Short mmCIF file of C-alpha atoms in Angstrom, two decimals:
data_model
loop_
_atom_site.label_atom_id
_atom_site.label_comp_id
_atom_site.label_asym_id
_atom_site.label_seq_id
_atom_site.Cartn_x
_atom_site.Cartn_y
_atom_site.Cartn_z
CA MET A 1 0.03 -0.38 0.10
CA ALA A 2 2.66 2.53 0.96
CA HIS A 3 4.31 1.24 -2.18
CA ARG A 4 1.69 2.02 -4.27
CA THR A 5 1.31 5.79 -2.72
CA VAL A 6 5.44 6.19 -3.21
CA GLN A 7 4.66 5.33 -7.05
CA LYS A 8 1.68 7.34 -7.39
CA ARG A 9 3.56 11.08 -5.52
CA ARG A 10 6.64 11.12 -8.48
CA GLY A 11 3.58 10.64 -11.27
CA ALA A 12 1.67 13.46 -10.00
CA ALA A 13 5.35 15.52 -9.77
CA ARG A 14 6.12 13.86 -13.43
CA THR A 15 3.53 14.90 -14.50
CA SER A 16 3.49 18.65 -12.91
CA ALA A 17 7.17 18.91 -14.65
CA LEU A 18 6.09 17.94 -17.89
CA ILE A 19 2.96 20.87 -17.45
CA GLY A 20 5.99 23.50 -16.66
CA LEU A 21 8.35 22.31 -19.22
CA ALA A 22 5.35 22.35 -21.99
CA GLY A 23 4.68 25.79 -20.65
CA ALA A 24 7.84 27.82 -20.30
CA LEU A 25 7.90 26.39 -24.63
CA LEU A 26 4.83 27.98 -25.25
CA VAL A 27 5.86 31.77 -23.43
CA ALA A 28 9.41 31.29 -25.42
CA LEU A 29 7.61 30.15 -29.17
CA THR A 30 4.73 32.78 -28.54
CA GLY A 31 6.56 35.72 -26.30
CA CYS A 32 3.42 35.77 -23.86
CA GLY A 33 3.72 35.06 -20.86
CA GLY A 34 -0.15 34.25 -20.41
CA SER A 35 -3.14 35.85 -21.41
CA ASP A 36 -1.86 39.23 -21.01
CA ASP A 37 0.05 39.85 -24.17
CA THR A 38 1.36 43.73 -22.33
CA ALA A 39 3.09 42.10 -18.96
CA ALA A 40 6.21 44.07 -19.07
CA VAL A 41 10.11 42.24 -19.59
CA LYS A 42 11.58 41.48 -16.27
CA GLY A 43 14.64 44.57 -15.52
CA THR A 44 12.72 46.87 -18.87
CA GLY A 45 9.78 48.12 -17.82
CA ARG A 46 8.60 47.72 -21.40
CA PRO A 47 6.05 45.40 -22.22
CA THR A 48 6.37 42.23 -24.70
CA GLY A 49 3.30 43.50 -27.07
CA GLY A 50 1.56 46.79 -28.31
CA ALA A 51 3.19 50.24 -28.09
CA SER A 52 5.98 50.80 -25.99
CA THR A 53 5.38 53.48 -22.62
CA ASP A 54 8.65 53.31 -21.47
CA PRO A 55 9.05 57.34 -19.97
CA THR A 56 12.96 57.11 -21.13
CA ARG A 57 11.85 56.23 -24.99
CA PRO A 58 9.76 59.48 -26.41
CA THR A 59 7.65 59.36 -29.16
CA PRO A 60 9.88 62.13 -31.50
CA ALA A 61 7.95 65.27 -32.32
CA ALA A 62 7.43 65.77 -35.44
CA LYS A 63 8.91 67.88 -37.89
CA PRO A 64 7.17 70.86 -38.40
CA ASP A 65 7.10 70.61 -42.25
CA THR A 66 5.10 67.14 -42.06
CA PRO A 67 1.48 67.06 -42.30
CA GLY A 68 1.47 65.74 -38.56
CA ALA A 69 3.58 68.61 -36.89
CA ASP A 70 0.89 70.33 -34.76
CA ALA A 71 -0.41 73.52 -36.74
CA ALA A 72 -1.92 74.93 -34.15
CA ALA A 73 1.65 75.18 -32.52
CA LEU A 74 3.04 77.01 -35.63
CA ALA A 75 0.63 79.46 -35.84
CA ALA A 76 1.03 80.63 -32.20
CA LYS A 77 5.09 80.67 -33.00
CA TRP A 78 3.88 83.41 -35.04
CA ASN A 79 1.04 85.28 -33.23
CA LEU A 80 -1.25 84.00 -35.64
CA LYS A 81 -3.66 81.31 -35.56
CA PRO A 82 -4.10 78.25 -38.10
CA PHE A 83 -5.67 79.29 -40.85
CA THR A 84 -8.86 77.52 -42.83
CA PRO A 85 -8.08 75.81 -45.68
CA PRO A 86 -9.10 77.22 -48.33
CA PRO A 87 -12.02 75.74 -51.05
CA ALA A 88 -11.51 73.22 -53.48
CA PRO A 89 -10.64 74.82 -56.94
CA PRO A 90 -13.10 75.06 -59.05
CA ALA A 91 -13.76 72.74 -61.47
CA VAL A 92 -13.06 75.75 -64.52
CA LYS A 93 -11.54 78.85 -63.67
CA PRO A 94 -13.43 81.56 -63.43
CA ILE A 95 -10.40 83.76 -66.16
CA LYS A 96 -10.14 82.39 -69.27
CA ALA A 97 -6.20 83.43 -69.70
CA GLY A 98 -3.88 83.20 -72.82
CA GLY A 99 -5.47 84.55 -76.46
CA PRO A 100 -3.55 87.18 -78.29
CA LYS A 101 -4.56 89.61 -76.13
CA PRO A 102 -4.16 88.31 -71.90
CA PRO A 103 -7.01 89.58 -69.89
CA VAL A 104 -5.79 92.41 -66.98
CA VAL A 105 -7.51 90.68 -63.10
CA ASP A 106 -6.87 92.87 -60.49
CA LYS A 107 -9.58 90.26 -57.93
CA ILE A 108 -11.52 86.79 -58.29
CA PRO A 109 -14.82 86.97 -59.17
CA THR A 110 -16.09 84.61 -56.90
CA GLU A 111 -18.18 84.06 -53.32
CA GLU A 112 -15.98 82.40 -51.43
CA LYS A 113 -14.15 84.33 -49.18
CA ILE A 114 -10.99 83.63 -50.30
CA VAL A 115 -7.94 85.97 -51.01
CA PHE A 116 -5.02 86.22 -52.51
CA ILE A 117 -1.17 86.53 -51.80
CA THR A 118 1.53 88.03 -53.95
CA ILE A 119 5.08 89.64 -53.51
CA ASP A 120 6.63 91.85 -55.37
CA ASP A 121 10.15 92.53 -56.87
CA GLY A 122 12.71 90.46 -54.09
CA ALA A 123 14.85 92.80 -52.85
CA GLU A 124 14.53 91.58 -49.32
CA LYS A 125 16.00 88.00 -49.23
CA ASP A 126 14.95 88.11 -45.17
CA PRO A 127 15.34 84.28 -44.06
CA GLY A 128 13.07 84.50 -40.67
CA PHE A 129 10.40 84.53 -43.88
CA LEU A 130 11.65 81.01 -44.66
CA ASP A 131 11.14 79.55 -41.89
CA MET A 132 7.44 81.31 -41.80
CA MET A 133 7.26 80.50 -45.33
CA ARG A 134 7.83 76.10 -43.79
CA ASP A 135 5.48 77.17 -40.94
CA LEU A 136 2.96 78.44 -42.14
CA ARG A 137 2.17 76.60 -45.53
CA ILE A 138 0.63 80.50 -47.19
CA PRO A 139 -0.16 79.46 -50.59
CA VAL A 140 1.64 82.75 -52.62
CA SER A 141 2.94 83.55 -55.84
CA MET A 142 6.11 85.78 -56.19
CA PHE A 143 5.68 88.69 -58.96
CA LEU A 144 10.05 88.89 -59.56
CA ASN A 145 12.84 91.49 -60.74
CA ASP A 146 15.54 89.42 -62.29
CA THR A 147 17.38 92.34 -60.84
CA TYR A 148 17.34 90.78 -57.50
CA VAL A 149 16.92 86.81 -58.18
CA ARG A 150 20.49 87.65 -60.17
CA GLN A 151 21.72 89.05 -56.69
CA ASP A 152 20.40 84.77 -54.62
CA PRO A 153 18.45 82.76 -57.11
CA GLU A 154 18.78 79.70 -54.09
CA TYR A 155 17.14 82.68 -52.35
CA PHE A 156 13.19 81.47 -54.05
CA ARG A 157 13.96 78.56 -54.87
CA LYS A 158 13.61 77.76 -51.58
CA LEU A 159 10.30 79.38 -51.27
CA GLN A 160 9.42 77.75 -54.31
CA ALA A 161 9.78 74.22 -52.80
CA LEU A 162 8.30 75.52 -49.91
CA GLY A 163 4.69 75.97 -52.64
CA ALA A 164 5.28 79.63 -53.78
CA THR A 165 4.69 79.74 -57.19
CA VAL A 166 7.79 82.76 -59.18
CA GLN A 167 5.81 85.06 -61.83
CA ASN A 168 6.36 87.76 -64.06
CA HIS A 169 7.62 91.41 -63.61
CA THR A 170 9.47 92.57 -65.81
CA LEU A 171 13.44 92.73 -65.71
CA SER A 172 14.72 95.28 -64.30
CA HIS A 173 10.77 97.38 -63.27
CA PRO A 174 10.28 99.97 -66.05
CA ASP A 175 7.16 102.04 -66.17
CA LEU A 176 6.43 100.00 -69.68
CA LYS A 177 4.08 102.83 -70.68
CA THR A 178 6.84 104.81 -71.32
CA LEU A 179 8.45 102.58 -73.19
CA GLY A 180 7.69 101.31 -76.80
CA ALA A 181 7.00 97.70 -78.65
CA GLU A 182 10.20 96.21 -78.65
CA ALA A 183 11.47 97.78 -75.31
CA GLN A 184 8.45 96.08 -74.02
CA LYS A 185 9.06 93.06 -75.40
CA HIS A 186 12.41 93.29 -74.30
CA GLN A 187 11.23 93.96 -70.79
CA ILE A 188 8.40 91.08 -70.72
CA CYS A 189 9.21 88.18 -72.86
CA GLY A 190 13.25 88.56 -71.74
CA GLN A 191 11.97 88.36 -68.04
CA GLN A 192 9.95 85.15 -68.96
CA ASP A 193 13.49 83.43 -70.19
CA ARG A 194 14.80 84.13 -67.29
CA LEU A 195 13.03 82.47 -65.00
CA ALA A 196 12.02 79.72 -66.93
CA GLU A 197 15.64 78.66 -67.48
CA ILE A 198 16.63 79.30 -63.94
CA TYR A 199 13.52 77.66 -61.90
CA GLY A 200 12.47 75.14 -64.94
CA LYS A 201 9.04 76.63 -65.71
CA ARG A 202 7.55 79.52 -67.50
CA PRO A 203 5.46 81.61 -65.84
CA THR A 204 2.16 82.18 -66.62
CA LEU A 205 1.39 85.83 -64.79
CA PHE A 206 2.99 88.77 -65.39
CA ARG A 207 2.73 92.03 -63.30
CA PRO A 208 3.23 96.18 -65.00
CA PRO A 209 5.90 97.95 -62.93
CA TYR A 210 3.99 100.27 -60.72
CA GLY A 211 0.21 98.51 -62.40
CA ASN A 212 1.01 100.79 -65.74
CA TRP A 213 0.21 99.12 -68.56
CA ASN A 214 -1.20 99.63 -71.88
CA ALA A 215 -2.75 97.84 -75.23
CA THR A 216 1.25 97.19 -76.85
CA THR A 217 1.59 96.01 -72.84
CA GLN A 218 -0.94 93.35 -74.06
CA THR A 219 0.07 92.55 -77.01
CA VAL A 220 3.62 91.68 -75.90
CA ALA A 221 3.41 89.91 -73.12
CA GLY A 222 0.88 87.02 -75.45
CA GLY A 223 3.12 87.22 -77.28
CA CYS A 224 5.54 85.90 -75.09
CA GLY A 225 4.48 82.53 -75.01
CA GLY A 226 3.48 81.44 -71.66
CA ILE A 227 1.55 83.60 -70.11
CA ASP A 228 -2.17 83.93 -69.65
CA ALA A 229 -2.94 86.91 -67.44
CA ILE A 230 -1.82 91.13 -66.54
CA VAL A 231 -2.31 90.70 -62.72
CA LYS A 232 -2.66 94.23 -60.56
CA TRP A 233 -4.72 94.29 -57.65
CA GLN A 234 -6.74 95.56 -55.29
CA GLU A 235 -5.11 95.35 -51.40
CA SER A 236 -2.00 96.42 -51.10
CA MET A 237 0.34 95.31 -47.55
CA GLN A 238 1.25 98.54 -45.23
CA ILE A 239 3.82 98.59 -41.98
CA ASN A 240 0.56 97.74 -39.92
CA ASP A 241 -2.05 97.09 -42.06
CA MET A 242 -2.86 97.15 -45.95
CA GLN A 243 -4.06 100.47 -48.19
CA TYR A 244 -8.04 99.58 -49.06
CA VAL A 245 -9.20 100.46 -52.79
CA GLY A 246 -11.70 101.97 -52.03
CA GLU A 247 -14.03 100.85 -48.58
CA LYS A 248 -11.94 99.77 -46.40
CA LYS A 249 -12.94 96.01 -45.73
CA LEU A 250 -11.71 93.05 -47.58
CA HIS A 251 -14.23 91.27 -50.13
CA PRO A 252 -14.25 87.80 -51.92
CA GLY A 253 -11.88 86.65 -54.47
CA ASP A 254 -9.12 90.47 -54.22
CA ILE A 255 -6.24 90.18 -55.30
CA ILE A 256 -3.34 91.75 -52.26
CA LEU A 257 -0.17 93.17 -52.80
CA ALA A 258 3.35 92.84 -50.99
CA HIS A 259 6.61 93.37 -51.60
CA PHE A 260 10.36 91.91 -50.15
CA ARG A 261 10.97 95.06 -47.95
CA GLY A 262 13.48 94.99 -44.78
CA PRO A 263 13.62 97.23 -41.48
CA GLY A 264 15.40 99.65 -44.13
CA GLU A 265 12.59 100.09 -45.83
CA LEU A 266 10.25 99.83 -43.21
CA LYS A 267 11.18 102.14 -40.04
CA GLY A 268 12.73 99.25 -38.28
CA THR A 269 10.20 96.45 -39.18
CA THR A 270 11.24 93.20 -40.09
CA MET A 271 9.68 91.23 -43.72
CA THR A 272 8.02 88.23 -40.98
CA GLU A 273 6.66 91.08 -39.02
CA MET A 274 5.15 93.18 -41.83
CA PHE A 275 3.36 89.73 -43.66
CA GLY A 276 2.14 88.59 -40.18
CA ASN A 277 0.86 91.57 -39.40
CA MET A 278 -0.88 91.78 -42.97
CA LEU A 279 -2.00 87.47 -42.05
CA ARG A 280 -4.01 88.89 -38.70
CA LYS A 281 -5.55 91.34 -40.52
CA ILE A 282 -6.83 88.52 -43.46
CA GLN A 283 -8.05 86.66 -39.91
CA ALA A 284 -9.45 89.24 -38.60
CA GLN A 285 -12.13 89.27 -41.53
CA GLY A 286 -12.89 86.18 -41.56
CA TYR A 287 -11.14 85.06 -44.88
CA THR A 288 -8.14 82.42 -45.95
CA VAL A 289 -5.90 82.63 -48.65
CA ALA A 290 -6.46 80.90 -51.55
CA ARG A 291 -3.52 80.14 -54.48
CA LEU A 292 -3.84 82.50 -57.13
CA GLU A 293 -3.15 80.05 -60.47
CA ASP A 294 -5.84 77.71 -59.55
CA TYR A 295 -8.46 80.23 -60.99
CA ILE A 296 -6.62 81.33 -63.74
CA GLY A 297 -6.19 79.66 -66.86
#
């Protein structure tokens, strides 16, 4: 009797050992400890399954120029709120482009609360403005003179890479109304060729210096190749506010004129400060910014 009892105890012990061994093998093969797959690995504080919650390994922050970046934080950096995304561009563009005499445009026919920002000449090349555009990704159209482009073409290439478009503002900024056809052709067509060579694409828009143009300007621009419209404006950027045409408020589809300017011309104000002032005025009136080229063509 005693002998049989000992044998039963030995058999039970062997069975228990085998069960334990099978459990250990299961853990090794599956990486799981029982039914809880978030049990921490001993000595690491790290779960064996799911996302890491190790406080010593924080999730990397999104880069400012990636879609996952915090738009609110980037806007707050410039004392702004994030802009509302503009509506999808119309399937049929409201400004019919091109022809032997491109249309002259100072606003876009639309009922949407959108405006369009254009920046002229290229005289000031503020590195801080590159940072601002990288953070905000505001669509802008740059109307450039070769006089300033040739000083630092790479500066405008960086803005182009951030979404700004390169457009034509003549070679040297003369009053075109004082020039004959050949001289206007040199200024307008010459800058078309020059910008295409530098930036890889012919401009589609042209702005006459000082807003001055005549019938010869239209004919010449139409023959330069690629120009869809001659662009003027409704408002112009000043240091602290905008200068309005007519009543002092924005209207749907208004084109805004700005310039590349710095402290020397702005009484100590920087390009980014002036541009930020303008953006706040746009937001305060309930508008957002759309891309001009999406509405002409």
